[in-house]
PDB file of C-alpha atoms in Angstrom:
ATOM      1  CA  MET Y   1       7.852 134.549 -71.476  1.00 45.00           C
ATOM      2  CA  ALA Y   2       5.854 134.419 -75.078  1.00 45.00           C
ATOM      3  CA  TRP Y   3       8.163 131.882 -76.160  1.00 41.00           C
ATOM      4  CA  ARG Y   4       7.353 129.561 -73.285  1.00 45.00           C
ATOM      5  CA  ARG Y   5       4.107 129.644 -73.463  1.00 46.00           C
ATOM      6  CA  VAL Y   6       4.004 129.096 -76.744  1.00 43.00           C
ATOM      7  CA  SER Y   7       6.162 125.966 -76.409  1.00 46.00           C
ATOM      8  CA  LEU Y   8       3.665 125.001 -73.414  1.00 42.00           C
ATOM      9  CA  VAL Y   9       1.078 124.890 -75.301  1.00 44.00           C
ATOM     10  CA  CYS Y  10       2.868 122.952 -78.017  1.00 41.00           C
ATOM     11  CA  LEU Y  11       3.873 120.378 -75.631  1.00 43.00           C
ATOM     12  CA  SER Y  12       0.553 120.024 -74.203  1.00 46.00           C
ATOM     13  CA  ILE Y  13      -1.126 119.304 -77.416  1.00 47.00           C
ATOM     14  CA  GLY Y  14       1.354 117.341 -78.587  1.00 44.00           C
ATOM     15  CA  SER Y  15       1.143 115.070 -75.674  1.00 45.00           C
ATOM     16  CA  ALA Y  16      -3.424 114.829 -75.523  1.00 44.00           C
ATOM     17  CA  MET Y  17      -2.120 113.593 -79.410  1.00 44.00           C
ATOM     18  CA  MET Y  18       0.042 111.121 -78.522  1.00 43.00           C
ATOM     19  CA  LEU Y  19      -2.368 109.773 -75.487  1.00 40.00           C
ATOM     20  CA  ALA Y  20      -5.341 109.411 -77.883  1.00 43.00           C
ATOM     21  CA  GLY Y  21      -3.206 107.868 -80.432  1.00 45.00           C
ATOM     22  CA  CYS Y  22      -1.703 105.289 -77.989  1.00 42.00           C
ATOM     23  CA  GLY Y  23      -4.100 105.099 -75.436  1.00 47.00           C
ATOM     24  CA  GLY Y  24      -7.261 102.816 -76.015  1.00 46.00           C
ATOM     25  CA  SER Y  25     -10.705 103.091 -74.137  1.00 45.00           C
ATOM     26  CA  SER Y  26     -11.684 100.619 -71.911  1.00 45.00           C
ATOM     27  CA  ASP Y  27     -15.848 100.122 -74.113  1.00 49.00           C
ATOM     28  CA  ALA Y  28     -13.658  99.031 -77.127  1.00 47.00           C
ATOM     29  CA  VAL Y  29     -14.964  95.617 -78.367  1.00 47.00           C
ATOM     30  CA  ALA Y  30     -12.296  93.029 -79.024  1.00 48.00           C
ATOM     31  CA  PRO Y  31     -12.752  92.071 -83.147  1.00 48.00           C
ATOM     32  CA  PRO Y  32     -14.416  88.058 -82.621  1.00 49.00           C
ATOM     33  CA  ALA Y  33     -12.242  85.439 -83.073  1.00 50.00           C
ATOM     34  CA  SER Y  34     -11.966  83.760 -86.176  1.00 49.00           C
ATOM     35  CA  THR Y  35     -13.318  80.385 -85.643  1.00 49.00           C
ATOM     36  CA  THR Y  36     -13.084  77.161 -88.556  1.00 50.00           C
ATOM     37  CA  THR Y  37     -14.887  73.976 -88.136  1.00 51.00           C
ATOM     38  CA  ALA Y  38     -14.343  71.466 -90.241  1.00 52.00           C
ATOM     39  CA  ALA Y  39     -16.183  68.325 -90.809  1.00 53.00           C
ATOM     40  CA  ALA Y  40     -15.477  64.972 -89.046  1.00 54.00           C
ATOM     41  CA  PRO Y  41     -14.904  62.425 -92.167  1.00 54.00           C
ATOM     42  CA  VAL Y  42     -17.136  59.149 -92.284  1.00 54.00           C
ATOM     43  CA  THR Y  43     -15.653  56.430 -92.574  1.00 55.00           C
ATOM     44  CA  THR Y  44     -18.630  53.968 -93.999  1.00 54.00           C
ATOM     45  CA  THR Y  45     -17.671  49.858 -93.526  1.00 54.00           C
ATOM     46  CA  THR Y  46     -19.591  47.868 -96.117  1.00 54.00           C
ATOM     47  CA  THR Y  47     -19.266  43.793 -95.108  1.00 55.00           C
ATOM     48  CA  THR Y  48     -20.520  41.589 -98.092  1.00 55.00           C
ATOM     49  CA  VAL Y  49     -22.128  37.892 -96.438  1.00 54.00           C
ATOM     50  CA  LEU Y  50     -21.846  35.399 -99.175  1.00 57.00           C
ATOM     51  CA  PRO Y  51     -24.545  32.628 -99.379  1.00 57.00           C
ATOM     52  CA  THR Y  52     -23.209  29.101 -97.873  1.00 57.00           C
ATOM     53  CA  THR Y  53     -23.647  26.498-100.777  1.00 56.00           C
ATOM     54  CA  THR Y  54     -24.104  22.693 -99.346  1.00 57.00           C
ATOM     55  CA  THR Y  55     -23.426  19.995-102.443  1.00 56.00           C
ATOM     56  CA  THR Y  56     -24.622  16.708-101.493  1.00 56.00           C
ATOM     57  CA  THR Y  57     -23.186  13.816-103.432  1.00 56.00           C
ATOM     58  CA  VAL Y  58     -25.130  10.774-103.606  1.00 58.00           C
ATOM     59  CA  ALA Y  59     -22.954   7.644-104.993  1.00 58.00           C
ATOM     60  CA  PRO Y  60     -25.439   5.460-106.981  1.00 60.00           C
ATOM     61  CA  PRO Y  61     -26.351   1.604-105.480  1.00 59.00           C
ATOM     62  CA  PRO Y  62     -24.005  -1.005-106.616  1.00 57.00           C
ATOM     63  CA  PRO Y  63     -25.831  -1.806-109.950  1.00 56.00           C
ATOM     64  CA  THR Y  64     -27.708  -5.485-109.102  1.00 52.00           C
ATOM     65  CA  THR Y  65     -28.159  -8.453-111.816  1.00 48.00           C
ATOM     66  CA  THR Y  66     -31.329 -10.199-111.927  1.00 46.00           C
ATOM     67  CA  GLU Y  67     -30.932 -12.240-114.842  1.00 50.00           C
ATOM     68  CA  ALA Y  68     -28.400 -14.833-115.681  1.00 49.00           C
ATOM     69  CA  PRO Y  69     -25.779 -12.728-118.429  1.00 49.00           C
ATOM     70  CA  THR Y  70     -26.055 -13.496-122.163  1.00 48.00           C
ATOM     71  CA  THR Y  71     -22.918 -15.345-123.492  1.00 46.00           C
ATOM     72  CA  THR Y  72     -21.497 -14.237-126.645  1.00 43.00           C
ATOM     73  CA  LEU Y  73     -19.857 -16.133-128.995  1.00 41.00           C
ATOM     74  CA  VAL Y  74     -17.161 -12.880-129.720  1.00 37.00           C
ATOM     75  CA  ASP Y  75     -15.312 -14.342-126.562  1.00 43.00           C
ATOM     76  CA  VAL Y  76     -16.117 -17.792-126.061  1.00 51.00           C
ATOM     77  CA  PRO Y  77     -14.573 -20.567-128.561  1.00 59.00           C
ATOM     78  CA  TYR Y  78     -17.930 -22.221-129.343  1.00 86.00           C
ATOM     79  CA  GLU Y  79     -18.009 -21.604-133.164  1.00 89.00           C
ATOM     80  CA  HIS Y  80     -16.554 -24.420-135.832  1.00 87.00           C
ATOM     81  CA  ASN Y  81     -16.955 -24.296-139.315  1.00 87.00           C
ATOM     82  CA  GLU Y  82     -20.861 -21.964-139.060  1.00 91.00           C
ATOM     83  CA  SER Y  83     -21.999 -23.807-136.138  1.00 95.00           C
ATOM     84  CA  TYR Y  84     -21.934 -23.647-133.045  1.00 96.00           C
ATOM     85  CA  PHE Y  85     -21.058 -26.631-130.206  1.00 96.00           C
ATOM     86  CA  PHE Y  86     -20.490 -26.758-126.113  1.00 97.00           C
ATOM     87  CA  THR Y  87     -21.088 -29.462-123.254  1.00 97.00           C
ATOM     88  CA  SER Y  88     -23.455 -28.729-120.885  1.00 97.00           C
ATOM     89  CA  PRO Y  89     -22.094 -27.591-117.180  1.00 97.00           C
ATOM     90  CA  ASP Y  90     -21.739 -31.055-115.592  1.00 96.00           C
ATOM     91  CA  GLY Y  91     -20.287 -32.560-118.542  1.00 96.00           C
ATOM     92  CA  GLY Y  92     -23.076 -34.771-119.194  1.00 97.00           C
ATOM     93  CA  PHE Y  93     -24.317 -33.335-122.750  1.00 98.00           C
ATOM     94  CA  GLN Y  94     -22.662 -32.302-125.957  1.00 97.00           C
ATOM     95  CA  CYS Y  95     -24.903 -29.972-127.443  1.00 98.00           C
ATOM     96  CA  GLY Y  96     -24.753 -27.532-130.771  1.00 97.00           C
ATOM     97  CA  ILE Y  97     -26.448 -25.686-132.766  1.00 97.00           C
ATOM     98  CA  ILE Y  98     -25.938 -26.552-135.971  1.00 96.00           C
ATOM     99  CA  LYS Y  99     -26.321 -25.492-139.509  1.00 95.00           C
ATOM    100  CA  LEU Y 100     -26.911 -28.373-142.331  1.00 94.00           C
ATOM    101  CA  PRO Y 101     -27.071 -27.836-145.977  1.00 94.00           C
ATOM    102  CA  ASN Y 102     -31.018 -27.551-145.867  1.00 94.00           C
ATOM    103  CA  ARG Y 103     -31.957 -26.656-142.164  1.00 95.00           C
ATOM    104  CA  THR Y 104     -30.634 -25.370-139.102  1.00 97.00           C
ATOM    105  CA  GLU Y 105     -30.798 -26.911-135.265  1.00 98.00           C
ATOM    106  CA  ALA Y 106     -30.126 -27.335-131.791  1.00 98.00           C
ATOM    107  CA  GLY Y 107     -29.559 -30.570-130.010  1.00 98.00           C
ATOM    108  CA  CYS Y 108     -28.601 -31.867-127.454  1.00 98.00           C
ATOM    109  CA  GLN Y 109     -26.412 -35.774-127.093  1.00 98.00           C
ATOM    110  CA  GLY Y 110     -26.213 -37.382-123.909  1.00 97.00           C
ATOM    111  CA  SER Y 111     -27.623 -40.315-121.144  1.00 96.00           C
ATOM    112  CA  THR Y 112     -31.715 -39.078-120.230  1.00 97.00           C
ATOM    113  CA  SER Y 113     -34.227 -40.893-118.438  1.00 96.00           C
ATOM    114  CA  PRO Y 114     -36.858 -41.735-118.977  1.00 97.00           C
ATOM    115  CA  VAL Y 115     -36.939 -42.214-122.803  1.00 96.00           C
ATOM    116  CA  PRO Y 116     -39.848 -43.439-125.241  1.00 95.00           C
ATOM    117  CA  PRO Y 117     -39.981 -46.457-127.311  1.00 96.00           C
ATOM    118  CA  ARG Y 118     -38.087 -46.933-130.282  1.00 95.00           C
ATOM    119  CA  PRO Y 119     -39.746 -46.349-133.217  1.00 95.00           C
ATOM    120  CA  ASP Y 120     -39.576 -48.982-135.941  1.00 95.00           C
ATOM    121  CA  ASP Y 121     -37.688 -47.554-138.669  1.00 95.00           C
ATOM    122  CA  CYS Y 122     -34.561 -46.840-135.891  1.00 95.00           C
ATOM    123  CA  MET Y 123     -31.830 -48.980-136.861  1.00 93.00           C
ATOM    124  CA  VAL Y 124     -29.450 -47.348-134.937  1.00 93.00           C
ATOM    125  CA  ASP Y 125     -28.975 -45.778-131.162  1.00 93.00           C
ATOM    126  CA  TRP Y 126     -32.131 -44.476-129.677  1.00 95.00           C
ATOM    127  CA  GLY Y 127     -32.948 -42.212-126.924  1.00 93.00           C
ATOM    128  CA  HIS Y 128     -29.238 -40.356-126.264  1.00 95.00           C
ATOM    129  CA  GLY Y 129     -30.147 -37.637-128.109  1.00 97.00           C
ATOM    130  CA  ILE Y 130     -33.018 -34.427-128.449  1.00 98.00           C
ATOM    131  CA  ARG Y 131     -32.974 -32.327-131.054  1.00 98.00           C
ATOM    132  CA  VAL Y 132     -35.186 -28.973-132.316  1.00 98.00           C
ATOM    133  CA  GLU Y 133     -35.406 -28.252-136.124  1.00 97.00           C
ATOM    134  CA  ASN Y 134     -36.698 -25.192-138.365  1.00 96.00           C
ATOM    135  CA  ASP Y 135     -40.222 -26.695-137.971  1.00 94.00           C
ATOM    136  CA  GLY Y 136     -42.175 -28.735-135.659  1.00 95.00           C
ATOM    137  CA  GLU Y 137     -41.827 -29.762-131.566  1.00 96.00           C
ATOM    138  CA  ALA Y 138     -38.856 -31.348-130.747  1.00 98.00           C
ATOM    139  CA  SER Y 139     -38.213 -34.795-130.507  1.00 97.00           C
ATOM    140  CA  PHE Y 140     -35.547 -37.823-129.662  1.00 98.00           C
ATOM    141  CA  MET Y 141     -33.382 -38.691-132.371  1.00 96.00           C
ATOM    142  CA  CYS Y 142     -32.225 -41.675-133.705  1.00 95.00           C
ATOM    143  CA  ALA Y 143     -28.532 -41.271-134.609  1.00 93.00           C
ATOM    144  CA  GLY Y 144     -25.534 -43.389-135.582  1.00 90.00           C
ATOM    145  CA  GLY Y 145     -23.076 -41.443-133.593  1.00 91.00           C
ATOM    146  CA  LEU Y 146     -21.948 -38.035-132.025  1.00 92.00           C
ATOM    147  CA  VAL Y 147     -23.584 -35.622-133.872  1.00 93.00           C
ATOM    148  CA  TYR Y 148     -22.937 -32.202-132.069  1.00 96.00           C
ATOM    149  CA  THR Y 149     -19.423 -32.066-131.641  1.00 94.00           C
ATOM    150  CA  SER Y 150     -16.867 -29.957-133.266  1.00 93.00           C
ATOM    151  CA  GLY Y 151     -15.023 -32.992-133.630  1.00 90.00           C
ATOM    152  CA  GLY Y 152     -12.010 -32.050-131.618  1.00 87.00           C
ATOM    153  CA  ASP Y 153     -10.119 -34.650-128.878  1.00 88.00           C
ATOM    154  CA  GLU Y 154     -11.623 -33.494-126.177  1.00 89.00           C
ATOM    155  CA  PRO Y 155     -14.824 -32.126-125.312  1.00 90.00           C
ATOM    156  CA  ASP Y 156     -16.260 -28.653-126.311  1.00 95.00           C
ATOM    157  CA  ALA Y 157     -15.952 -25.663-124.000  1.00 95.00           C
ATOM    158  CA  ALA Y 158     -19.131 -26.047-121.099  1.00 96.00           C
ATOM    159  CA  LEU Y 159     -20.935 -23.382-121.511  1.00 96.00           C
ATOM    160  CA  PRO Y 160     -21.978 -21.953-117.812  1.00 96.00           C
ATOM    161  CA  ALA Y 161     -24.693 -22.423-115.771  1.00 97.00           C
ATOM    162  CA  GLY Y 162     -27.155 -19.536-116.458  1.00 96.00           C
ATOM    163  CA  SER Y 163     -25.496 -18.493-119.420  1.00 95.00           C
ATOM    164  CA  LYS Y 164     -27.391 -18.486-123.056  1.00 96.00           C
ATOM    165  CA  LEU Y 165     -26.589 -19.029-126.337  1.00 96.00           C
ATOM    166  CA  THR Y 166     -28.319 -17.186-129.595  1.00 96.00           C
ATOM    167  CA  LYS Y 167     -27.105 -18.175-132.794  1.00 96.00           C
ATOM    168  CA  LEU Y 168     -28.634 -19.723-136.421  1.00 96.00           C
ATOM    169  CA  GLY Y 169     -32.284 -18.531-134.610  1.00 97.00           C
ATOM    170  CA  TYR Y 170     -31.898 -21.083-131.714  1.00 98.00           C
ATOM    171  CA  THR Y 171     -31.260 -20.288-128.301  1.00 97.00           C
ATOM    172  CA  CYS Y 172     -29.928 -22.836-126.009  1.00 97.00           C
ATOM    173  CA  GLY Y 173     -29.263 -22.100-122.065  1.00 97.00           C
ATOM    174  CA  THR Y 174     -28.065 -24.005-118.815  1.00 97.00           C
ATOM    175  CA  THR Y 175     -28.520 -24.705-115.527  1.00 97.00           C
ATOM    176  CA  ALA Y 176     -25.999 -26.470-113.808  1.00 97.00           C
ATOM    177  CA  THR Y 177     -27.513 -29.837-114.607  1.00 95.00           C
ATOM    178  CA  ALA Y 178     -29.950 -29.182-117.239  1.00 98.00           C
ATOM    179  CA  VAL Y 179     -29.944 -27.874-120.967  1.00 98.00           C
ATOM    180  CA  THR Y 180     -32.590 -26.284-123.034  1.00 98.00           C
ATOM    181  CA  CYS Y 181     -33.113 -24.800-126.551  1.00 98.00           C
ATOM    182  CA  THR Y 182     -35.548 -23.597-127.854  1.00 98.00           C
ATOM    183  CA  ASN Y 183     -36.357 -22.261-131.634  1.00 98.00           C
ATOM    184  CA  ASP Y 184     -36.739 -18.149-131.782  1.00 98.00           C
ATOM    185  CA  GLU Y 185     -39.034 -18.390-134.206  1.00 97.00           C
ATOM    186  CA  THR Y 186     -41.507 -21.169-133.412  1.00 97.00           C
ATOM    187  CA  SER Y 187     -40.713 -21.510-129.582  1.00 98.00           C
ATOM    188  CA  HIS Y 188     -40.894 -25.672-129.640  1.00 98.00           C
ATOM    189  CA  GLY Y 189     -37.481 -26.813-128.161  1.00 98.00           C
ATOM    190  CA  PHE Y 190     -36.535 -28.903-125.194  1.00 98.00           C
ATOM    191  CA  THR Y 191     -35.197 -29.292-121.773  1.00 98.00           C
ATOM    192  CA  VAL Y 192     -32.633 -32.337-120.975  1.00 98.00           C
ATOM    193  CA  ALA Y 193     -30.907 -33.468-117.748  1.00 98.00           C
ATOM    194  CA  PRO Y 194     -29.335 -36.716-116.598  1.00 97.00           C
ATOM    195  CA  ASP Y 195     -32.692 -37.416-115.320  1.00 97.00           C
ATOM    196  CA  SER Y 196     -35.839 -36.183-116.782  1.00 97.00           C
ATOM    197  CA  ASN Y 197     -36.873 -34.628-119.896  1.00 98.00           C
ATOM    198  CA  LYS Y 198     -39.594 -32.646-121.823  1.00 97.00           C
ATOM    199  CA  THR Y 199     -40.270 -31.790-125.573  1.00 97.00           C
ATOM    200  CA  PHE Y 200     -42.726 -29.325-126.652  1.00 96.00           C
TER     201      PHE Y 200
END
């Protein structure tokens, strides 16, 4: 019987221990839940606006010519034996800027009006030519033949209207019907046309 009592006590103690180990109190607090918060990534967008560049190109105005072109002797056939010969645009005058042994001169030969009276010392053709020399004013010339020609069978090339020929210290220019030649140093010269003429 004693053995039975001891077994009962042991059994009671064992049950109590078991309950204590397995059971739980309703007052027990559950450990807090573990929470991890991660910050959301930040995305930055940069927009670059380039400045607008406007280029305006203005075309230059077309060139205008207010002066008559100057004829150069590089591209025209006026030179012959260090002298220069041409015909007026209308073909009425043979002209030249010529180099002689003792002087240079510019002149034109052809019919013009009016003509001054023939001087007493002129025994050949008078009034069909005007020239300007190194010194003094221009004057009508007394000549026995054509002086202002290169000597070819055909008349010399025409100097176009509005052109100028500058050589040997003289400048000759043309209009449609007239020729003006001037000594560049003295400013003396002449203008000759079929129905008019002037010396200066």
